[in-house]
XYZ file of C-alpha atoms in Angstrom:
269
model
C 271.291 434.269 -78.236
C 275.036 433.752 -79.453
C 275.392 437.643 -78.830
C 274.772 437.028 -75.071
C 271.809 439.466 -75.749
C 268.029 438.881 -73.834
C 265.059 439.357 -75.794
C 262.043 439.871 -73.724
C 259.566 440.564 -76.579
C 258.149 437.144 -78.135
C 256.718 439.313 -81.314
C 260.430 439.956 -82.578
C 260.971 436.201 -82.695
C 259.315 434.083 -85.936
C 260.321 430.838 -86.589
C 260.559 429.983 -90.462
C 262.246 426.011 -89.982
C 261.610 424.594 -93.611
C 259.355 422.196 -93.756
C 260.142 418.184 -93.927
C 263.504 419.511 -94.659
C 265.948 416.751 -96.197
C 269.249 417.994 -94.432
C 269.585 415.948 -91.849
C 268.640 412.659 -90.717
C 266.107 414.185 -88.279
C 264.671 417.499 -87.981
C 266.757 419.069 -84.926
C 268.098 422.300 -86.806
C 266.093 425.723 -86.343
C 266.105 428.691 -88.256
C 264.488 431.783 -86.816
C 264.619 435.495 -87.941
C 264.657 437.548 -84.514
C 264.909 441.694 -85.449
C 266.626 441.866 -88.897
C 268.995 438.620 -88.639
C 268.305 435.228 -89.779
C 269.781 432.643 -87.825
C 270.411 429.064 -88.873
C 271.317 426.784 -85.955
C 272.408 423.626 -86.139
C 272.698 420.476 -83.710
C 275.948 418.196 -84.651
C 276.827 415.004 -82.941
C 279.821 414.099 -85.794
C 281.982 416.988 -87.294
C 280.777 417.279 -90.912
C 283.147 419.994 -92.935
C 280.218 419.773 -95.534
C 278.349 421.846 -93.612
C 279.021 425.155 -95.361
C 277.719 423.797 -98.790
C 274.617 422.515 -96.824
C 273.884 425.823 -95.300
C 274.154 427.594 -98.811
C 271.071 424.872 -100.279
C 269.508 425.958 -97.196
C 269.876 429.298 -96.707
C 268.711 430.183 -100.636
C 265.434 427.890 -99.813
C 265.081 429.799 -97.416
C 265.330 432.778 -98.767
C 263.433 432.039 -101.770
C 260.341 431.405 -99.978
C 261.070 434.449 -97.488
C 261.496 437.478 -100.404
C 259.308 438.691 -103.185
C 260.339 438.042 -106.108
C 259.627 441.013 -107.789
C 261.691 442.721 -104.897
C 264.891 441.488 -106.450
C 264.716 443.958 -109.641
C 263.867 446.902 -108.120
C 266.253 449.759 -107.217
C 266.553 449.006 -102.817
C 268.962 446.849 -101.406
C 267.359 443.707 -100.042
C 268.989 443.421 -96.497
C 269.252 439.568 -95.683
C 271.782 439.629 -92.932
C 272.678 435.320 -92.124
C 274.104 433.868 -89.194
C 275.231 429.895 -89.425
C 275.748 428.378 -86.191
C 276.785 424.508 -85.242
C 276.399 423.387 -81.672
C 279.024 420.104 -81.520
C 278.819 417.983 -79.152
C 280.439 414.652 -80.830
C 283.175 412.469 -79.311
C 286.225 413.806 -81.620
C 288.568 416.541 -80.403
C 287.471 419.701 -81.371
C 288.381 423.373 -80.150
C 285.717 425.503 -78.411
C 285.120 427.644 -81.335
C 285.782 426.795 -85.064
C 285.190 428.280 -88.557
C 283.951 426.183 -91.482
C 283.931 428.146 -94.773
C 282.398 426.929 -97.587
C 285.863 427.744 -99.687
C 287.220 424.940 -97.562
C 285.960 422.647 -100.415
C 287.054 424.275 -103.320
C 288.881 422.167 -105.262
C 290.738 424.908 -107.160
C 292.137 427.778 -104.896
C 291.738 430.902 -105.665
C 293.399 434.053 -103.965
C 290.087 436.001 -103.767
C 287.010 433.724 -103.513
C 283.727 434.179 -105.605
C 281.292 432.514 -103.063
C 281.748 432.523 -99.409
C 280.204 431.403 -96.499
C 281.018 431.008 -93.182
C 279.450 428.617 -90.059
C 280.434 428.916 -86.413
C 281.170 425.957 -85.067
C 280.167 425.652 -81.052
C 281.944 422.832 -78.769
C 279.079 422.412 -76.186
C 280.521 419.184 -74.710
C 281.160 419.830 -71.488
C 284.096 421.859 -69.868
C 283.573 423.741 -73.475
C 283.332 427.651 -73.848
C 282.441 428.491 -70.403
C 281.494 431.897 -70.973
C 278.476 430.527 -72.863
C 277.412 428.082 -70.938
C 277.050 430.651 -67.904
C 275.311 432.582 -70.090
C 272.982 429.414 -70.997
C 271.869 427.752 -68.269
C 269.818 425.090 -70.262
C 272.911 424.390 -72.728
C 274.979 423.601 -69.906
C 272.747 421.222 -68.601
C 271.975 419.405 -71.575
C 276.267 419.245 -71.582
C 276.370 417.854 -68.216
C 273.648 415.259 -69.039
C 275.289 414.326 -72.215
C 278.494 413.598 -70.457
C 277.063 411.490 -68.121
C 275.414 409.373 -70.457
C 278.351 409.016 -71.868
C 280.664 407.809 -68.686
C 277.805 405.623 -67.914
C 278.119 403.567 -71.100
C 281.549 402.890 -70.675
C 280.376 400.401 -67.348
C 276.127 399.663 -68.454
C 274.518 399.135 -71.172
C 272.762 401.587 -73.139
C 269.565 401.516 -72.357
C 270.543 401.055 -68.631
C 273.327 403.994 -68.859
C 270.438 406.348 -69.980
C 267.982 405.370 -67.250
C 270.504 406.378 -64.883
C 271.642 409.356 -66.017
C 267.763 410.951 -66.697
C 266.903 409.383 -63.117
C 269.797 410.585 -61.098
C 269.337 414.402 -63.514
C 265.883 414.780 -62.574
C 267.027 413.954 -58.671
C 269.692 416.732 -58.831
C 267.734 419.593 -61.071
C 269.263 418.912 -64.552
C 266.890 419.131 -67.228
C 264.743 418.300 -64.476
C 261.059 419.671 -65.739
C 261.822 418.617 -69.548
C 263.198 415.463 -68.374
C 260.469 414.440 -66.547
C 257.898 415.546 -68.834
C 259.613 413.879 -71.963
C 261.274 411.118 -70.041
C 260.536 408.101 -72.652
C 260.830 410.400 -75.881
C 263.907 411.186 -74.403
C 264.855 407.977 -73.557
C 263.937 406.459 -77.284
C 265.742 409.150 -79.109
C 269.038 409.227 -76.994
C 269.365 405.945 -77.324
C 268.698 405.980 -81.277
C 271.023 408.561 -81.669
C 273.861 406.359 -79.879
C 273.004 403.565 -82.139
C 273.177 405.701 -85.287
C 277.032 407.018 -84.468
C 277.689 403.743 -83.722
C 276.332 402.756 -86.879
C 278.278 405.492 -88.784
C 281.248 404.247 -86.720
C 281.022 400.620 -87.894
C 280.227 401.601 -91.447
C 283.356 404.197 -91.720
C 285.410 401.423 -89.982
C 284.348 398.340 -92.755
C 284.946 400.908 -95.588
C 288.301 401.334 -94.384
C 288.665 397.495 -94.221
C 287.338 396.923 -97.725
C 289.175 399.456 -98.734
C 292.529 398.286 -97.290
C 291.860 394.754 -98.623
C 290.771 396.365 -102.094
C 294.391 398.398 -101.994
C 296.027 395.613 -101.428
C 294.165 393.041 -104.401
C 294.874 396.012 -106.631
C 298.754 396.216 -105.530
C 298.990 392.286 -105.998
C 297.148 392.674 -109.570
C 299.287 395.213 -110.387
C 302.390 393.576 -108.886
C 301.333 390.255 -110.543
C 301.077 392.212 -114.415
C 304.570 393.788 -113.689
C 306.321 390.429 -112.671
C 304.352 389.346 -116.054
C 305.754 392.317 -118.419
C 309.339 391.856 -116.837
C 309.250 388.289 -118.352
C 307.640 388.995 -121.394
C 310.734 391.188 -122.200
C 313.151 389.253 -121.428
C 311.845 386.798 -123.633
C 311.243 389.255 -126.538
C 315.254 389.666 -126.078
C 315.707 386.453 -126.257
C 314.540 386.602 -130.164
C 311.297 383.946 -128.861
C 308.348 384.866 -130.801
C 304.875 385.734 -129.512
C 303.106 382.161 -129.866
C 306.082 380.950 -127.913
C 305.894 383.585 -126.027
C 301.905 383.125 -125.139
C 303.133 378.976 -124.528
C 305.139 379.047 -121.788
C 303.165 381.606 -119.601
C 300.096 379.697 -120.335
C 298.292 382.822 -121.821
C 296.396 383.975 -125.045
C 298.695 385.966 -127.899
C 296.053 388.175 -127.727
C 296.284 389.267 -123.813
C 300.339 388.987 -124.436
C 300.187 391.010 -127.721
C 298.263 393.742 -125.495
C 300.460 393.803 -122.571
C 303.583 394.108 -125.171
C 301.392 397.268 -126.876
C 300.315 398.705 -123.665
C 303.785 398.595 -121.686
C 305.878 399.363 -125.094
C 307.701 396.300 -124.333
C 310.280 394.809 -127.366
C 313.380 394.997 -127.986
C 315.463 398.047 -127.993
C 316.836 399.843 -130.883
């Protein structure tokens, strides 16, 4: 548990995960109510400072399906006590502990807010928040198998980098009983997950292309209709008349009229 706390009694633990949530691209987050606190973990391989906003659909479905309704007009307090929690384990820097809050996206600031929330965010990459990795024995061994896969990749391929890493794991006790048990499904879905942030990668790195090249057709258009506008008045001081005007750049009156309307171009008084 995040409050270094061991619960030995399974009947204080009950699992309410929504159903074929729509959250995430696959269904790796867990929600759990253990005593009186619902917990909301979640499993992030990207930062995402959306988060927040997605806890708050989540946590109100949640809730929803969790209270009686007729509960919330009588006279007792409902207690709901929430706890939002991001394990991150993605390739950008990030410190060992971080706090997203969903007033982080409001467009307009204000000095008190009127909706807050707030998610924990976990680096569990390894050499990350020692104290909690002692504490979790499991969490730093899924770190230290991460890692590997990752240093592997940088000399194999994939699919050869995560062979290696779950055969030389299971050799040195890593993971080893969940590893071997789970050894393909493991295999299939580490090496999905690779090829979706690569995916993402690619796709944030071509918007950023098209939208360079789309900057820089708009700056030309723009530059083009300026260069157009500064000859247009000079000619309009030169007493020429639209129709002349319209000749000699080879355009219609009517796109010259508009540009001479739209820039206030003439001459002045």
């Amino acid at each position: 548990m995040m409050s270094i706390k061991h619960y030995t009694d399974p009947e204080l633990l009950e699992i309410n995960t929504l159903e074929n949530a729509i959250y995430m691209a696959m269904q790796n987050d867990v929600s759990f109510m253990i005593g009186l606190r619902l917990s909301l973990y979640e499993h992030q391989s990207t930062f995402n400072p959306n988060l927040p906003l997605r806890y708050l659909f989540y946590i109100s479905d949640l809730y929803s399906g969790m209270i009686d309704k007729n509960k919330l007009y009588g006279s007792r307090k409902i207690l709901i006590p929430p706890e939002f929690v991001i394990f991150y384990n993605g390739i950008q820097d990030q410190p060992d502990r971080r706090i997203l809050r969903l007033s982080d996206l409001y467009s307009i600031r204000d000095q008190h807010c009127k909706l807050e929330l707030e998610a924990v965010m976990l680096n569990i990459n390894l050499g990350h928040n020692p104290a909690l990795m002692n504490a979790c024995t499991m969490l730093h061994q899924y770190a230290e198998y991460t890692d590997r896969v990752r240093r592997y990749t940088k000399t194999m391929s994939l699919e050869d980098a995560v062979e290696h890493a779950i055969t030389e794991c299971i050799h040195e006790g890593i993971l080893k009983s969940f590893l071997e048990k789970n050894r393909a499904e493991v295999k299939n879905v580490c090496i999905y997950e690779y090829d979706e942030e690569e995916h993402i990668r690619l796709e944030r790195s071509y918007a950023w292309e098209d939208g360079k090249k789309e900057g820089l057709k708009e700056g030309i258009r723009k530059g083009e209709k300026g260069k157009t506008c500064n000859l247009i008045q000079k000619k309009l001081e030169k007493g020429k008349t639209l129709s002349q005007i319209a000749d000699e750049l080879e355009d219609t009156e009517e796109n010259i009229g508009r540009l001479i309307e739209q820039f206030h171009l003439g001459i002045p008084q």
